[in-house]
Amino acid sequence: MARRSDTKRLLTFVLAVIAVTLAGSFGLAELRGDGDAKTPNVTVVIKSVSKEMEFWGVLTEGVHAAAKEFGVNASVVGPQRETDIDVQIDMLHQVVQQKPDVVLMAAADYNRLVPLVEEIDKAGIPLITIDSGVNSRIPKSFIATDNVEAGKKAGRKLAELLEGSARVAVISYVKETATQIERERGVREVLEAEGRFEIVGTYYSNGDEQIAYETTKKLLSEYPDLKGVVGLNEPSSVGAGRAIKDMGRGGEVMLVGFDSSIDEVRLLEEGVIQAAVVQRPFNMGYLGIKTAVDLLAGRKVPASIDTGSIVITKANMYEEENQQLVFPFN
C-alpha cells in the first residue's frame, strides 16, 4: 500500500509539472504568435509617413525590427504631414474600431488628442506614447527623447559658439506639439539664463522646409546683425541652413539644428550647420514594440523611457560610435 501511495503521489507531481510547463508554453506561444495562438496586433500611429521626413522612416524601421524579433503584427499609419492633426484624429477613430491589442501613438497635438486618448482607454486598448506625448495620464508608458534636456543641449552649444551679446532666433515647427514646446523651453532656459542674448522670436515652419527657408531669409534681412539660429527639427534646420547659405552668411550666422538627414549632414560638412542634436528614433520604435510586448505579458513597464540625444558636430560626426546616429538612412 505504501508503494502504491508513493507512486500515486509521484504521478500527481509529474502531471502538475507537465501542466505548468504546458501553460507556460501556451502563454509564450500566444505572446510570440507560435502555432495556432493569436499573434498580438499593434497599431503604431505616427505624425507623418512622408518619405521626406527621415526621422519617421528610421523610427518605423525600429518598429519593424522589434515586431520581427518579438513575433508581433505591427502596422504603421499616419498622415502625410505633421500639421494634418485632423487626419491623425480620424485615423485614431478608425484604429479604435479595429481594436488592436495595443496602440502606440506619436501625438500631433498635446491637447487636441486627449479626447482620442480617452476613447482608446474606454475601448479597453492599452496606449503607449512615443516621441510626442499628450496632456493625459492614461498612457501606460512614454518613450521619447527628454526634449527639455535636448533643447538645453542646443542652447548650450549655441551659447558656446557665440561670444558676447547677440541676437538669435528659434525656427520651430508645429505649434502646440509637445516636442516643440519642450525643446523651445530648454533652449530658452539656457539662453535667457546667460543674460547676453536677445531672442527675437520663435517662428513656425509647420514642418515644411520651404517655409523655414523663406522665414529665415526674411529674418536675416530684417535683422542683419542676427548671429545665431536654432532649428528645432529636421525640416526647420535644413530650411534655415539653406537660407543662411544662399545669403552668403554661412559660418557667420551660427546654426544649431535637430535630427539628422542627408541634407543636414551635407550642411554640417560645409560648415553651414555648426552642430545638430541627434535623437535615437530607431530606439523609440524598437522600445515601443518591446514595451507593448511586456505590457501584454503582464509585466510592469516604466512610466517613461528616455531614449537619449547627442550633440553632433563636424569634428565628431565620423566617429565610430556616432555613425549609426548620423547616418541612419544609409
Tab-separated table of C-alpha atoms in Angstrom:
chain	number	residue	atom	x	y	z
A	1	MET	CA	0.000	0.000	0.000
A	2	ALA	CA	2.833	2.361	0.816
A	3	ARG	CA	4.422	1.809	-2.621
A	4	ARG	CA	1.094	2.393	-4.372
A	5	SER	CA	0.586	5.623	-2.374
A	6	ASP	CA	4.111	6.816	-3.245
A	7	THR	CA	3.546	6.012	-6.906
A	8	LYS	CA	0.282	7.933	-6.875
A	9	ARG	CA	1.943	10.974	-5.314
A	10	LEU	CA	4.787	10.825	-7.863
A	11	LEU	CA	2.300	10.610	-10.738
A	12	THR	CA	0.354	13.580	-9.360
A	13	PHE	CA	3.587	15.613	-9.097
A	14	VAL	CA	4.673	14.756	-12.655
A	15	LEU	CA	1.257	15.690	-14.053
A	16	ALA	CA	1.367	19.002	-12.197
A	17	VAL	CA	4.805	19.825	-13.639
A	18	ILE	CA	3.574	18.955	-17.144
A	19	ALA	CA	0.515	21.151	-16.672
A	20	VAL	CA	2.620	24.145	-15.552
A	21	THR	CA	5.060	23.619	-18.408
A	22	LEU	CA	2.291	23.441	-20.978
A	23	ALA	CA	0.607	26.534	-19.565
A	24	GLY	CA	3.875	28.438	-19.833
A	25	SER	CA	4.375	27.180	-23.372
A	26	PHE	CA	0.890	28.225	-24.444
A	27	GLY	CA	1.417	31.671	-22.885
A	28	LEU	CA	4.702	32.052	-24.742
A	29	ALA	CA	3.106	30.847	-27.959
A	30	GLU	CA	0.341	33.399	-27.635
A	31	LEU	CA	2.818	36.205	-26.999
A	32	ARG	CA	5.113	35.238	-29.863
A	33	GLY	CA	2.484	34.109	-32.299
A	34	ASP	CA	3.719	30.489	-32.408
A	35	GLY	CA	1.443	27.692	-33.586
A	36	ASP	CA	-2.240	28.459	-33.810
A	37	ALA	CA	-2.228	31.037	-30.996
A	38	LYS	CA	-3.204	34.603	-31.759
A	39	THR	CA	-0.345	36.916	-32.704
A	40	PRO	CA	-0.581	40.302	-30.951
A	41	ASN	CA	-1.636	43.184	-33.204
A	42	VAL	CA	-0.041	46.558	-32.510
A	43	THR	CA	-1.005	49.690	-34.435
A	44	VAL	CA	1.554	52.500	-34.494
A	45	VAL	CA	0.160	55.948	-35.324
A	46	ILE	CA	2.910	58.438	-36.149
A	47	LYS	CA	2.813	62.118	-37.138
A	48	SER	CA	3.936	61.704	-40.738
A	49	VAL	CA	4.519	58.849	-43.171
A	50	SER	CA	6.128	61.135	-45.733
A	51	LYS	CA	9.427	59.786	-47.039
A	52	GLU	CA	10.783	63.330	-46.871
A	53	MET	CA	10.863	63.029	-43.061
A	54	GLU	CA	13.753	60.641	-42.475
A	55	PHE	CA	13.172	60.681	-38.700
A	56	TRP	CA	9.851	58.830	-39.044
A	57	GLY	CA	11.321	56.400	-41.540
A	58	VAL	CA	14.043	55.394	-39.074
A	59	LEU	CA	11.509	55.098	-36.238
A	60	THR	CA	9.410	52.804	-38.456
A	61	GLU	CA	12.476	50.628	-39.097
A	62	GLY	CA	12.811	50.203	-35.335
A	63	VAL	CA	9.150	49.191	-35.104
A	64	HIS	CA	9.509	46.511	-37.781
A	65	ALA	CA	12.783	45.171	-36.370
A	66	ALA	CA	11.215	44.670	-32.934
A	67	ALA	CA	7.995	43.261	-34.410
A	68	LYS	CA	10.002	40.596	-36.233
A	69	GLU	CA	12.047	39.789	-33.147
A	70	PHE	CA	9.096	39.519	-30.757
A	71	GLY	CA	6.556	37.957	-33.128
A	72	VAL	CA	4.131	40.877	-33.367
A	73	ASN	CA	1.916	42.077	-36.217
A	74	ALA	CA	2.762	45.791	-36.363
A	75	SER	CA	1.172	48.273	-38.760
A	76	VAL	CA	2.368	51.867	-39.046
A	77	VAL	CA	-0.072	54.575	-40.157
A	78	GLY	CA	-0.133	58.353	-40.124
A	79	PRO	CA	-0.921	61.462	-42.147
A	80	GLN	CA	1.363	62.799	-44.858
A	81	ARG	CA	2.200	65.964	-42.952
A	82	GLU	CA	2.781	66.637	-39.279
A	83	THR	CA	0.293	69.515	-39.465
A	84	ASP	CA	-2.543	67.177	-40.549
A	85	ILE	CA	-3.851	66.857	-36.992
A	86	ASP	CA	-7.444	66.289	-38.116
A	87	VAL	CA	-6.283	63.431	-40.347
A	88	GLN	CA	-4.490	61.811	-37.406
A	89	ILE	CA	-7.635	62.199	-35.294
A	90	ASP	CA	-9.726	60.467	-37.977
A	91	MET	CA	-7.158	57.680	-38.212
A	92	LEU	CA	-7.263	57.136	-34.468
A	93	HIS	CA	-11.076	56.826	-34.571
A	94	GLN	CA	-10.638	54.078	-37.166
A	95	VAL	CA	-7.946	52.382	-35.086
A	96	VAL	CA	-10.312	52.184	-32.105
A	97	GLN	CA	-12.875	50.408	-34.316
A	98	GLN	CA	-10.226	47.888	-35.418
A	99	LYS	CA	-9.428	47.068	-31.762
A	100	PRO	CA	-5.724	46.187	-31.887
A	101	ASP	CA	-4.145	44.710	-28.761
A	102	VAL	CA	-2.033	47.843	-28.173
A	103	VAL	CA	-1.818	51.315	-29.737
A	104	LEU	CA	1.470	53.217	-29.994
A	105	MET	CA	0.962	56.900	-30.749
A	106	ALA	CA	3.118	59.927	-31.521
A	107	ALA	CA	0.667	62.740	-30.801
A	108	ALA	CA	0.460	65.539	-33.355
A	109	ASP	CA	-1.028	67.879	-30.742
A	110	TYR	CA	-0.519	67.931	-26.972
A	111	ASN	CA	-4.111	68.888	-26.118
A	112	ARG	CA	-6.342	68.067	-29.098
A	113	LEU	CA	-5.510	64.350	-28.949
A	114	VAL	CA	-6.721	63.994	-25.330
A	115	PRO	CA	-10.333	63.015	-26.261
A	116	LEU	CA	-8.909	60.285	-28.528
A	117	VAL	CA	-6.719	59.018	-25.709
A	118	GLU	CA	-9.842	58.750	-23.557
A	119	GLU	CA	-11.696	56.954	-26.363
A	120	ILE	CA	-8.871	54.423	-26.705
A	121	ASP	CA	-8.910	53.877	-22.949
A	122	LYS	CA	-12.705	53.348	-22.843
A	123	ALA	CA	-12.331	50.740	-25.590
A	124	GLY	CA	-10.011	48.811	-23.268
A	125	ILE	CA	-6.963	49.209	-25.524
A	126	PRO	CA	-3.630	49.883	-23.776
A	127	LEU	CA	-1.906	53.021	-25.086
A	128	ILE	CA	1.804	53.798	-25.235
A	129	THR	CA	3.014	57.192	-26.449
A	130	ILE	CA	6.256	57.559	-28.403
A	131	ASP	CA	8.203	60.691	-29.391
A	132	SER	CA	5.376	63.138	-28.596
A	133	GLY	CA	3.170	62.921	-25.525
A	134	VAL	CA	-0.297	64.146	-24.640
A	135	ASN	CA	-1.843	66.051	-21.747
A	136	SER	CA	-3.092	62.881	-20.044
A	137	ARG	CA	-2.029	60.245	-17.515
A	138	ILE	CA	-3.755	57.434	-19.406
A	139	PRO	CA	-0.763	56.209	-21.485
A	140	LYS	CA	0.941	53.240	-19.839
A	141	SER	CA	4.406	54.433	-20.886
A	142	PHE	CA	6.037	57.341	-22.709
A	143	ILE	CA	9.093	56.541	-24.846
A	144	ALA	CA	10.939	59.565	-26.199
A	145	THR	CA	13.855	61.930	-26.079
A	146	ASP	CA	13.983	64.109	-22.988
A	147	ASN	CA	13.172	67.121	-25.155
A	148	VAL	CA	13.720	69.770	-22.493
A	149	GLU	CA	17.227	68.433	-21.948
A	150	ALA	CA	17.772	68.153	-25.718
A	151	GLY	CA	16.712	71.792	-26.060
A	152	LYS	CA	19.180	72.736	-23.343
A	153	LYS	CA	21.946	70.945	-25.242
A	154	ALA	CA	21.120	73.023	-28.333
A	155	GLY	CA	21.048	76.216	-26.275
A	156	ARG	CA	24.353	75.451	-24.569
A	157	LYS	CA	26.012	74.685	-27.894
A	158	LEU	CA	24.817	77.949	-29.443
A	159	ALA	CA	25.994	79.879	-26.360
A	160	GLU	CA	29.389	78.197	-26.685
A	161	LEU	CA	29.637	79.233	-30.341
A	162	LEU	CA	28.803	82.906	-29.759
A	163	GLU	CA	30.889	85.448	-27.883
A	164	GLY	CA	29.430	88.493	-26.177
A	165	SER	CA	25.911	89.831	-26.693
A	166	ALA	CA	23.984	88.546	-29.696
A	167	ARG	CA	20.595	88.410	-31.335
A	168	VAL	CA	19.317	84.904	-32.013
A	169	ALA	CA	16.151	83.285	-33.367
A	170	VAL	CA	14.327	79.980	-32.972
A	171	ILE	CA	12.915	78.241	-36.054
A	172	SER	CA	10.366	75.784	-34.722
A	173	TYR	CA	7.850	73.528	-36.475
A	174	VAL	CA	4.251	72.670	-35.467
A	175	LYS	CA	2.867	74.889	-32.716
A	176	GLU	CA	1.357	73.123	-29.674
A	177	THR	CA	3.243	69.885	-30.317
A	178	ALA	CA	4.691	68.567	-27.056
A	179	THR	CA	8.186	68.101	-28.509
A	180	GLN	CA	8.243	71.648	-29.892
A	181	ILE	CA	7.079	73.138	-26.595
A	182	GLU	CA	9.684	71.240	-24.589
A	183	ARG	CA	12.628	71.839	-26.927
A	184	GLU	CA	11.926	75.563	-27.063
A	185	ARG	CA	11.637	75.655	-23.277
A	186	GLY	CA	15.067	74.049	-22.941
A	187	VAL	CA	16.667	76.431	-25.457
A	188	ARG	CA	15.163	79.487	-23.804
A	189	GLU	CA	16.091	78.400	-20.274
A	190	VAL	CA	19.763	78.254	-21.230
A	191	LEU	CA	19.928	81.380	-23.396
A	192	GLU	CA	17.866	83.543	-21.034
A	193	ALA	CA	19.980	82.433	-18.066
A	194	GLU	CA	23.093	83.609	-19.941
A	195	GLY	CA	21.721	87.160	-19.914
A	196	ARG	CA	23.568	88.176	-23.086
A	197	PHE	CA	21.172	87.004	-25.766
A	198	GLU	CA	18.158	88.709	-27.305
A	199	ILE	CA	15.778	86.100	-28.713
A	200	VAL	CA	13.998	87.994	-31.486
A	201	GLY	CA	11.245	85.377	-31.634
A	202	THR	CA	10.085	81.843	-32.315
A	203	TYR	CA	8.929	81.208	-35.877
A	204	TYR	CA	6.945	78.164	-37.022
A	205	SER	CA	7.688	76.267	-40.231
A	206	ASN	CA	4.822	73.765	-39.800
A	207	GLY	CA	7.415	71.111	-40.526
A	208	ASP	CA	7.879	72.492	-44.045
A	209	GLU	CA	11.467	73.041	-45.177
A	210	GLN	CA	10.486	75.741	-47.688
A	211	ILE	CA	8.617	77.761	-45.050
A	212	ALA	CA	11.683	77.543	-42.789
A	213	TYR	CA	13.814	78.713	-45.726
A	214	GLU	CA	11.647	81.750	-46.534
A	215	THR	CA	11.234	82.643	-42.854
A	216	THR	CA	14.983	82.567	-42.206
A	217	LYS	CA	15.731	84.644	-45.323
A	218	LYS	CA	13.272	87.261	-44.109
A	219	LEU	CA	14.800	87.230	-40.613
A	220	LEU	CA	18.310	87.702	-41.989
A	221	SER	CA	17.082	90.730	-43.949
A	222	GLU	CA	15.179	92.234	-41.018
A	223	TYR	CA	17.997	91.569	-38.536
A	224	PRO	CA	21.321	91.898	-40.397
A	225	ASP	CA	23.097	91.554	-37.037
A	226	LEU	CA	21.453	88.197	-36.281
A	227	LYS	CA	24.217	85.927	-35.005
A	228	GLY	CA	22.544	82.631	-34.159
A	229	VAL	CA	19.661	80.333	-35.080
A	230	VAL	CA	18.328	77.167	-33.501
A	231	GLY	CA	16.298	74.846	-35.756
A	232	LEU	CA	14.088	72.572	-33.667
A	233	ASN	CA	13.539	69.722	-36.142
A	234	GLU	CA	14.917	68.353	-39.414
A	235	PRO	CA	12.981	70.486	-41.980
A	236	SER	CA	13.387	73.639	-39.885
A	237	SER	CA	17.129	73.063	-39.590
A	238	VAL	CA	17.654	72.292	-43.281
A	239	GLY	CA	15.458	75.187	-44.416
A	240	ALA	CA	17.302	77.610	-42.128
A	241	GLY	CA	20.646	76.239	-43.318
A	242	ARG	CA	19.768	76.670	-46.983
A	243	ALA	CA	18.736	80.289	-46.345
A	244	ILE	CA	21.946	81.096	-44.468
A	245	LYS	CA	23.990	79.508	-47.252
A	246	ASP	CA	22.115	81.230	-50.096
A	247	MET	CA	22.508	84.621	-48.435
A	248	GLY	CA	26.253	84.105	-48.071
A	249	ARG	CA	26.142	84.024	-44.267
A	250	GLY	CA	27.479	80.506	-43.738
A	251	GLY	CA	29.980	80.374	-40.877
A	252	GLU	CA	28.937	83.882	-39.843
A	253	VAL	CA	25.462	83.060	-38.517
A	254	MET	CA	25.807	80.102	-36.151
A	255	LEU	CA	23.181	77.402	-36.693
A	256	VAL	CA	22.393	74.566	-34.293
A	257	GLY	CA	19.851	72.100	-35.626
A	258	PHE	CA	17.979	68.942	-34.638
A	259	ASP	CA	17.934	65.421	-36.055
A	260	SER	CA	19.881	64.007	-38.990
A	261	SER	CA	19.305	63.671	-42.731
A	262	ILE	CA	21.382	63.602	-45.889
A	263	ASP	CA	20.859	67.349	-46.329
A	264	GLU	CA	21.790	68.096	-42.708
A	265	VAL	CA	24.970	66.050	-42.993
A	266	ARG	CA	25.894	67.989	-46.135
A	267	LEU	CA	25.322	71.317	-44.368
A	268	LEU	CA	27.411	70.127	-41.410
A	269	GLU	CA	30.252	69.187	-43.746
A	270	GLU	CA	30.025	72.601	-45.434
A	271	GLY	CA	30.167	74.427	-42.098
A	272	VAL	CA	26.719	75.980	-42.521
A	273	ILE	CA	25.294	73.986	-39.608
A	274	GLN	CA	27.730	74.036	-36.688
A	275	ALA	CA	26.000	71.321	-34.630
A	276	ALA	CA	22.897	69.152	-34.507
A	277	VAL	CA	21.182	67.496	-31.565
A	278	VAL	CA	20.571	63.988	-32.841
A	279	GLN	CA	17.920	61.709	-31.362
A	280	ARG	CA	17.536	57.918	-31.478
A	281	PRO	CA	14.300	57.308	-33.422
A	282	PHE	CA	15.162	53.653	-34.150
A	283	ASN	CA	15.282	53.040	-30.394
A	284	MET	CA	11.915	54.756	-29.945
A	285	GLY	CA	10.249	52.428	-32.417
A	286	TYR	CA	12.022	49.327	-31.146
A	287	LEU	CA	11.367	50.026	-27.463
A	288	GLY	CA	7.761	50.951	-28.247
A	289	ILE	CA	7.098	47.437	-29.542
A	290	LYS	CA	9.136	45.789	-26.776
A	291	THR	CA	7.168	47.718	-24.152
A	292	ALA	CA	3.897	46.664	-25.797
A	293	VAL	CA	5.013	43.018	-25.609
A	294	ASP	CA	5.923	43.402	-21.929
A	295	LEU	CA	2.569	45.023	-21.241
A	296	LEU	CA	0.654	42.179	-22.909
A	297	ALA	CA	2.689	39.643	-20.939
A	298	GLY	CA	1.565	41.271	-17.702
A	299	ARG	CA	4.967	42.696	-16.858
A	300	LYS	CA	5.361	46.094	-15.227
A	301	VAL	CA	6.576	48.740	-17.691
A	302	PRO	CA	8.363	52.033	-16.936
A	303	ALA	CA	6.190	55.156	-16.911
A	304	SER	CA	8.782	56.859	-19.107
A	305	ILE	CA	11.866	55.845	-21.074
A	306	ASP	CA	14.403	58.457	-22.224
A	307	THR	CA	15.961	57.293	-25.492
A	308	GLY	CA	18.631	59.988	-25.272
A	309	SER	CA	20.247	62.522	-27.603
A	310	ILE	CA	23.763	63.616	-28.530
A	311	VAL	CA	25.315	66.790	-29.930
A	312	ILE	CA	26.938	66.062	-33.297
A	313	THR	CA	29.487	68.391	-34.907
A	314	LYS	CA	31.737	68.182	-37.940
A	315	ALA	CA	34.524	67.124	-35.588
A	316	ASN	CA	32.751	64.044	-34.165
A	317	MET	CA	30.271	63.063	-36.886
A	318	TYR	CA	32.536	60.371	-38.322
A	319	GLU	CA	33.477	58.791	-35.015
A	320	GLU	CA	32.529	55.118	-34.988
A	321	GLU	CA	30.085	55.353	-32.077
A	322	ASN	CA	28.175	58.166	-33.848
A	323	GLN	CA	27.929	56.611	-37.300
A	324	GLN	CA	24.557	54.901	-36.882
A	325	LEU	CA	23.016	58.026	-35.346
A	326	VAL	CA	24.286	60.419	-38.000
A	327	PHE	CA	23.737	58.111	-40.977
A	328	PRO	CA	20.633	56.019	-40.096
A	329	PHE	CA	19.363	56.488	-43.660
A	330	ASN	CA	22.242	54.516	-45.231
